[in-house]
Amino acid sequence: METIRVAIAGPRGKMGREAVKMVEEAANFQLMAVVDSKNEGKKVRDIDGLPASDAPIYTSLEECLTAHDVDVLVDLTAPAFGKKHMEIAFAHGVRPVVGTTGFTEADIEELRKTAEEKGIGAIIAPNFAIGAILMMKFAQVAAKYLPDVEIIEMHHDRKLDAPSGTAIKTAQLIREVREAKEQGHPDEREELQGARGANLDGMHIHSVRLPGLVAHQEVLFGGVGQTLKIRHDSIDRTSFMPGVKLSIETVMGIDTLVYGLENIIE
Ligand code: NAP
């Protein structure tokens, strides 16, 4: 089994901490270095709560990837950095696995073009939880038969983007099987702006932000005399790590950009 050399951006974050632990524990991965917004020159072991690893900390991704032979960069920072970090990784021939959200369809197309021109694999996964991927797939099946659907996504109140990447991805998957149509009463009006949430082809998406939540989503379907609710809950961030591990392994064998874990899970 060949060792995959990994760098992680965002190691002090809630996701990054779990990723550092997972990479340290995996027999086929080696943690080469991390990129943090502070702690330049220290080692991973110097950060409270992180494993006793001698992997060095950089504040510049550019310097990190210049100094180390890295196969895969795992980015778990913030929506503002995902795209920039992917471009830097591509420039260094490093395969990015990105969990930050906030990519536009145009960003994804541009990044896919770069990945293919360079023949470098890349994965962007708005949700690394396998259960959430199943929720999206089940929702797509249900929407064929029950095309009236609303999505309620619920996250912790530190989340920067709304709606979540998972909610947008769910709506995009549903859009593939559902003809665009406006839902609700044709004459409905919002007494308070935003009351009906965001609107994608007539599907409404509602974002809840509260302390105490991690990542949750309900897809609600309504039909004549019946409703169907498909719900997924990530109750802590370890739920995302099998998906991060699978992505690191998978990205080594592809030469394009894959957007969404559903495309690498049968
Ligand atoms: P978090 O706790 O706020 O952690 C983000 C970490 O990244 C912080 O330590 C932050 O440092 C650091 N950071 C920010 N900009 C950086 C940069 N340019 N270089 C290096 N480090 C940087 O957030 P989280 O809950 O772990 O989530 C991280 C990202 O993953 C978010 O974009 C979130 O939406 C996404 N996420 C994805 C999934 C998925 O399944 N795909 C699941 C959960 C979360 P400072 O605090 O010093 O800025």
Short mmCIF file of C-alpha atoms and ligand atoms in Angstrom, two decimals:
data_model
loop_
_atom_site.label_atom_id
_atom_site.label_comp_id
_atom_site.label_asym_id
_atom_site.label_seq_id
_atom_site.Cartn_x
_atom_site.Cartn_y
_atom_site.Cartn_z
CA MET A 1 0.00 0.00 0.00
CA GLU A 2 1.54 3.28 -1.12
CA THR A 3 1.67 6.10 1.42
CA ILE A 4 -0.27 9.25 0.47
CA ARG A 5 1.45 12.45 1.63
CA VAL A 6 -1.14 14.90 2.97
CA ALA A 7 -1.17 18.58 3.97
CA ILE A 8 -4.15 20.07 5.80
CA ALA A 9 -5.28 23.72 5.73
CA GLY A 10 -7.32 24.81 8.76
CA PRO A 11 -5.98 22.32 11.37
CA ARG A 12 -7.22 24.33 14.39
CA GLY A 13 -10.82 24.38 13.14
CA LYS A 14 -13.55 21.97 14.19
CA MET A 15 -13.25 19.99 10.94
CA GLY A 16 -9.48 20.43 10.65
CA ARG A 17 -8.85 18.92 14.11
CA GLU A 18 -10.75 15.77 13.22
CA ALA A 19 -8.96 15.58 9.87
CA VAL A 20 -5.52 15.85 11.51
CA LYS A 21 -6.44 12.98 13.86
CA MET A 22 -7.82 10.86 11.04
CA VAL A 23 -4.74 11.38 8.83
CA GLU A 24 -2.40 10.64 11.73
CA GLU A 25 -4.27 7.42 12.51
CA ALA A 26 -4.59 6.13 8.92
CA ALA A 27 -1.89 3.59 8.08
CA ASN A 28 -1.72 4.72 4.42
CA PHE A 29 -1.45 8.51 5.04
CA GLN A 30 1.44 10.67 6.18
CA LEU A 31 0.82 14.17 7.52
CA MET A 32 3.54 16.32 5.92
CA ALA A 33 2.57 19.83 7.10
CA VAL A 34 -0.40 22.02 7.97
CA VAL A 35 -1.44 25.55 6.99
CA ASP A 36 -2.93 27.64 9.77
CA SER A 37 -3.83 31.33 9.91
CA LYS A 38 -1.34 31.64 12.81
CA ASN A 39 1.35 29.57 14.66
CA GLU A 40 3.98 29.93 11.89
CA GLY A 41 7.09 27.91 12.74
CA LYS A 42 5.43 25.78 15.42
CA LYS A 43 4.58 22.10 15.12
CA VAL A 44 1.18 20.38 15.15
CA ARG A 45 2.01 18.97 18.63
CA ASP A 46 2.19 22.59 19.95
CA ILE A 47 -1.56 23.14 19.31
CA ASP A 48 -3.77 22.13 22.24
CA GLY A 49 -5.85 19.04 21.54
CA LEU A 50 -3.98 17.98 18.38
CA PRO A 51 -1.97 14.75 18.08
CA ALA A 52 1.73 14.67 19.01
CA SER A 53 2.86 15.13 15.40
CA ASP A 54 6.08 16.87 14.33
CA ALA A 55 4.43 18.12 11.13
CA PRO A 56 5.36 21.81 10.75
CA ILE A 57 2.88 24.69 10.63
CA TYR A 58 2.95 27.30 7.85
CA THR A 59 0.82 30.40 7.47
CA SER A 60 1.47 30.47 3.71
CA LEU A 61 0.10 27.63 1.58
CA GLU A 62 2.52 28.65 -1.17
CA GLU A 63 5.52 28.18 1.15
CA CYS A 64 4.14 24.94 2.55
CA LEU A 65 3.72 23.31 -0.86
CA THR A 66 7.11 24.63 -2.02
CA ALA A 67 8.87 23.15 1.03
CA HIS A 68 7.20 19.71 1.02
CA ASP A 69 6.42 16.98 -1.50
CA VAL A 70 2.69 16.71 -0.95
CA ASP A 71 0.25 14.49 -2.87
CA VAL A 72 -3.04 15.82 -1.48
CA LEU A 73 -4.08 19.12 0.10
CA VAL A 74 -7.15 18.87 2.35
CA ASP A 75 -8.75 22.30 2.66
CA LEU A 76 -11.08 22.90 5.62
CA THR A 77 -10.70 26.65 6.05
CA ALA A 78 -13.44 29.07 4.96
CA PRO A 79 -15.46 29.72 1.79
CA ALA A 80 -13.31 32.76 0.93
CA PHE A 81 -10.17 30.60 0.58
CA GLY A 82 -11.31 27.35 -1.06
CA LYS A 83 -10.89 28.50 -4.66
CA LYS A 84 -7.58 30.32 -4.09
CA HIS A 85 -6.16 27.31 -2.26
CA MET A 86 -7.17 25.02 -5.11
CA GLU A 87 -5.39 27.24 -7.63
CA ILE A 88 -2.21 27.20 -5.52
CA ALA A 89 -2.44 23.41 -5.17
CA PHE A 90 -2.85 22.98 -8.94
CA ALA A 91 0.18 25.22 -9.54
CA HIS A 92 2.22 22.84 -7.37
CA GLY A 93 0.84 19.66 -8.96
CA VAL A 94 -0.97 18.85 -5.69
CA ARG A 95 -4.43 17.23 -5.67
CA PRO A 96 -6.96 19.25 -3.65
CA VAL A 97 -9.73 17.72 -1.52
CA VAL A 98 -11.90 20.62 -0.48
CA GLY A 99 -14.65 20.75 2.13
CA THR A 100 -15.28 24.47 2.12
CA THR A 101 -18.49 25.54 0.43
CA GLY A 102 -19.51 28.68 -1.45
CA PHE A 103 -18.31 27.71 -4.96
CA THR A 104 -20.38 29.09 -7.83
CA GLU A 105 -21.15 26.95 -10.88
CA ALA A 106 -18.73 29.18 -12.84
CA ASP A 107 -15.96 28.58 -10.25
CA ILE A 108 -16.46 24.84 -10.56
CA GLU A 109 -16.29 24.91 -14.36
CA GLU A 110 -13.12 27.05 -14.28
CA LEU A 111 -11.46 24.75 -11.74
CA ARG A 112 -12.51 21.64 -13.67
CA LYS A 113 -10.90 23.09 -16.80
CA THR A 114 -7.62 23.72 -14.93
CA ALA A 115 -7.68 20.22 -13.38
CA GLU A 116 -8.19 18.61 -16.79
CA GLU A 117 -5.57 20.77 -18.53
CA LYS A 118 -3.04 19.77 -15.90
CA GLY A 119 -4.32 16.18 -15.54
CA ILE A 120 -4.62 16.61 -11.76
CA GLY A 121 -7.48 15.08 -9.76
CA ALA A 122 -9.53 17.28 -7.44
CA ILE A 123 -12.57 16.74 -5.24
CA ILE A 124 -14.90 19.39 -3.81
CA ALA A 125 -17.40 17.86 -1.38
CA PRO A 126 -20.03 20.20 0.09
CA ASN A 127 -20.80 17.36 2.49
CA PHE A 128 -18.44 14.54 3.46
CA ALA A 129 -21.08 12.65 5.49
CA ILE A 130 -22.12 9.45 3.72
CA GLY A 131 -25.61 9.66 5.29
CA ALA A 132 -26.10 13.13 3.83
CA ILE A 133 -25.21 11.82 0.37
CA LEU A 134 -27.84 9.09 0.79
CA MET A 135 -30.36 11.74 1.88
CA MET A 136 -29.69 13.65 -1.36
CA LYS A 137 -29.99 10.50 -3.49
CA PHE A 138 -33.24 9.44 -1.77
CA ALA A 139 -34.61 12.98 -2.19
CA GLN A 140 -33.87 12.84 -5.93
CA VAL A 141 -35.80 9.57 -6.23
CA ALA A 142 -38.75 10.93 -4.22
CA ALA A 143 -38.94 14.14 -6.28
CA LYS A 144 -39.85 12.15 -9.40
CA TYR A 145 -43.12 11.21 -7.72
CA LEU A 146 -43.61 14.15 -5.33
CA PRO A 147 -42.40 17.28 -7.14
CA ASP A 148 -43.56 19.73 -4.44
CA VAL A 149 -40.56 20.02 -2.15
CA GLU A 150 -39.01 22.43 0.33
CA ILE A 151 -35.59 22.11 1.97
CA ILE A 152 -34.82 23.17 5.53
CA GLU A 153 -31.12 23.15 6.40
CA MET A 154 -29.97 23.77 9.98
CA HIS A 155 -26.42 24.58 11.06
CA HIS A 156 -24.38 26.02 13.94
CA ASP A 157 -24.32 29.81 14.07
CA ARG A 158 -20.63 30.11 13.08
CA LYS A 159 -21.42 29.04 9.51
CA LEU A 160 -20.65 31.82 7.04
CA ASP A 161 -22.59 30.85 3.92
CA ALA A 162 -26.32 30.32 3.41
CA PRO A 163 -27.96 28.29 2.11
CA SER A 164 -25.55 25.41 2.76
CA GLY A 165 -23.71 23.76 -0.11
CA THR A 166 -25.62 20.57 0.70
CA ALA A 167 -28.99 22.31 0.36
CA ILE A 168 -27.99 23.80 -3.00
CA LYS A 169 -26.64 20.45 -4.17
CA THR A 170 -29.86 18.70 -3.08
CA ALA A 171 -31.94 21.21 -5.03
CA GLN A 172 -29.69 20.80 -8.09
CA LEU A 173 -30.09 17.00 -7.97
CA ILE A 174 -33.87 17.37 -7.64
CA ARG A 175 -33.89 19.84 -10.53
CA GLU A 176 -32.52 17.07 -12.79
CA VAL A 177 -35.76 15.06 -12.34
CA ARG A 178 -38.35 17.78 -11.61
CA GLU A 179 -39.74 20.27 -14.11
CA ALA A 180 -39.28 23.88 -12.91
CA LYS A 181 -42.46 25.07 -11.24
CA GLU A 182 -43.38 27.72 -8.69
CA GLN A 183 -44.69 26.24 -5.47
CA GLY A 184 -47.23 27.72 -3.09
CA HIS A 185 -50.20 29.94 -3.96
CA PRO A 186 -49.68 31.97 -7.16
CA ASP A 187 -50.78 35.11 -5.27
CA GLU A 188 -48.75 34.48 -2.08
CA ARG A 189 -46.84 37.48 -0.71
CA GLU A 190 -44.19 37.81 1.96
CA GLU A 191 -45.30 39.94 4.90
CA LEU A 192 -41.67 39.89 6.03
CA GLN A 193 -38.97 39.78 3.36
CA GLY A 194 -37.35 36.33 3.15
CA ALA A 195 -40.25 34.51 4.82
CA ARG A 196 -40.43 31.98 1.97
CA GLY A 197 -36.66 31.46 1.89
CA ALA A 198 -34.43 31.20 -1.17
CA ASN A 199 -35.94 30.02 -4.44
CA LEU A 200 -34.30 27.62 -6.91
CA ASP A 201 -36.61 26.85 -9.85
CA GLY A 202 -39.59 27.32 -7.54
CA MET A 203 -38.19 25.08 -4.75
CA HIS A 204 -37.81 26.98 -1.50
CA ILE A 205 -34.76 26.59 0.74
CA HIS A 206 -34.76 27.75 4.37
CA SER A 207 -31.62 28.23 6.48
CA VAL A 208 -31.67 27.95 10.27
CA ARG A 209 -28.59 29.05 12.29
CA LEU A 210 -28.45 28.21 16.01
CA PRO A 211 -25.78 27.42 18.59
CA GLY A 212 -25.89 23.74 19.54
CA LEU A 213 -26.56 22.53 16.01
CA VAL A 214 -23.89 20.81 13.87
CA ALA A 215 -25.27 20.07 10.36
CA HIS A 216 -28.83 18.90 9.72
CA GLN A 217 -31.20 18.90 6.77
CA GLU A 218 -34.81 17.99 6.11
CA VAL A 219 -36.23 17.56 2.63
CA LEU A 220 -40.01 17.86 2.87
CA PHE A 221 -42.29 16.58 0.13
CA GLY A 222 -46.01 17.25 -0.12
CA GLY A 223 -48.51 15.31 -2.23
CA VAL A 224 -52.27 14.86 -2.23
CA GLY A 225 -53.18 13.76 1.31
CA GLN A 226 -49.61 12.88 2.26
CA THR A 227 -46.20 14.25 3.17
CA LEU A 228 -42.76 12.67 3.21
CA LYS A 229 -39.79 13.88 5.24
CA ILE A 230 -36.20 12.76 4.61
CA ARG A 231 -33.85 13.94 7.34
CA HIS A 232 -30.14 13.64 8.01
CA ASP A 233 -28.25 14.74 11.14
CA SER A 234 -24.50 15.06 11.59
CA ILE A 235 -24.27 15.08 15.36
CA ASP A 236 -20.53 15.58 15.48
CA ARG A 237 -17.73 16.19 13.04
CA THR A 238 -16.36 12.65 13.15
CA SER A 239 -19.31 11.89 10.82
CA PHE A 240 -17.41 13.62 8.01
CA MET A 241 -14.09 11.78 8.33
CA PRO A 242 -14.85 8.52 6.45
CA GLY A 243 -15.81 10.74 3.50
CA VAL A 244 -12.60 12.80 3.79
CA LYS A 245 -10.55 9.57 3.91
CA LEU A 246 -12.35 8.13 0.88
CA SER A 247 -11.82 11.42 -1.01
CA ILE A 248 -8.06 11.45 -0.28
CA GLU A 249 -7.77 7.90 -1.61
CA THR A 250 -10.00 8.52 -4.62
CA VAL A 251 -8.41 11.81 -5.73
CA MET A 252 -5.12 9.97 -6.31
CA GLY A 253 -6.71 7.97 -9.13
CA ILE A 254 -8.61 10.65 -11.10
CA ASP A 255 -7.55 13.40 -13.50
CA THR A 256 -10.53 15.73 -13.39
CA LEU A 257 -12.54 17.66 -10.80
CA VAL A 258 -15.32 15.77 -9.07
CA TYR A 259 -17.92 17.94 -7.33
CA GLY A 260 -19.92 16.05 -4.71
CA LEU A 261 -19.19 12.82 -2.89
CA GLU A 262 -22.26 11.22 -4.53
CA ASN A 263 -20.17 10.96 -7.69
CA ILE A 264 -17.58 8.71 -6.06
CA ILE A 265 -19.99 6.57 -4.03
CA GLU A 266 -21.94 3.87 -5.85
P1 NAP B 1 -13.89 26.55 11.85
O1 NAP B 1 -13.99 25.82 13.14
O2 NAP B 1 -14.18 28.02 11.82
O3 NAP B 1 -12.42 26.31 11.29
C1 NAP B 1 -11.84 26.97 10.22
C2 NAP B 1 -10.35 27.04 10.51
O4 NAP B 1 -9.68 27.47 9.34
C3 NAP B 1 -10.01 28.02 11.62
O5 NAP B 1 -9.04 27.45 12.48
C4 NAP B 1 -9.42 29.20 10.85
O6 NAP B 1 -8.49 29.93 11.59
C5 NAP B 1 -8.76 28.48 9.71
N1 NAP B 1 -8.51 29.33 8.56
C6 NAP B 1 -9.32 30.27 8.00
N2 NAP B 1 -8.73 30.81 6.93
C7 NAP B 1 -7.53 30.20 6.80
C8 NAP B 1 -6.48 30.31 5.86
N3 NAP B 1 -6.53 31.18 4.84
N4 NAP B 1 -5.40 29.52 6.01
C9 NAP B 1 -5.33 28.64 7.02
N5 NAP B 1 -6.30 28.49 7.95
C10 NAP B 1 -7.39 29.26 7.83
O7 NAP B 1 -14.82 25.89 10.75
P2 NAP B 1 -15.21 24.35 10.57
O8 NAP B 1 -16.54 24.09 11.19
O9 NAP B 1 -14.06 23.50 10.92
O10 NAP B 1 -15.44 24.32 9.00
C11 NAP B 1 -14.36 24.57 8.11
C12 NAP B 1 -14.90 24.63 6.69
O11 NAP B 1 -15.44 23.36 6.34
C13 NAP B 1 -16.05 25.64 6.50
O12 NAP B 1 -15.94 26.21 5.22
C14 NAP B 1 -17.29 24.79 6.61
O13 NAP B 1 -18.39 25.32 5.90
C15 NAP B 1 -16.81 23.51 5.96
N6 NAP B 1 -17.47 22.30 6.39
C16 NAP B 1 -17.54 21.33 5.45
C17 NAP B 1 -18.14 20.13 5.74
C18 NAP B 1 -18.21 19.09 4.67
O14 NAP B 1 -18.68 17.98 4.94
N7 NAP B 1 -17.76 19.40 3.46
C19 NAP B 1 -18.64 19.89 7.02
C20 NAP B 1 -18.51 20.88 7.99
C21 NAP B 1 -17.90 22.08 7.65
P3 NAP B 1 -8.95 31.32 12.34
O15 NAP B 1 -10.02 30.91 13.29
O16 NAP B 1 -7.70 31.81 12.97
O17 NAP B 1 -9.45 32.19 11.22
#
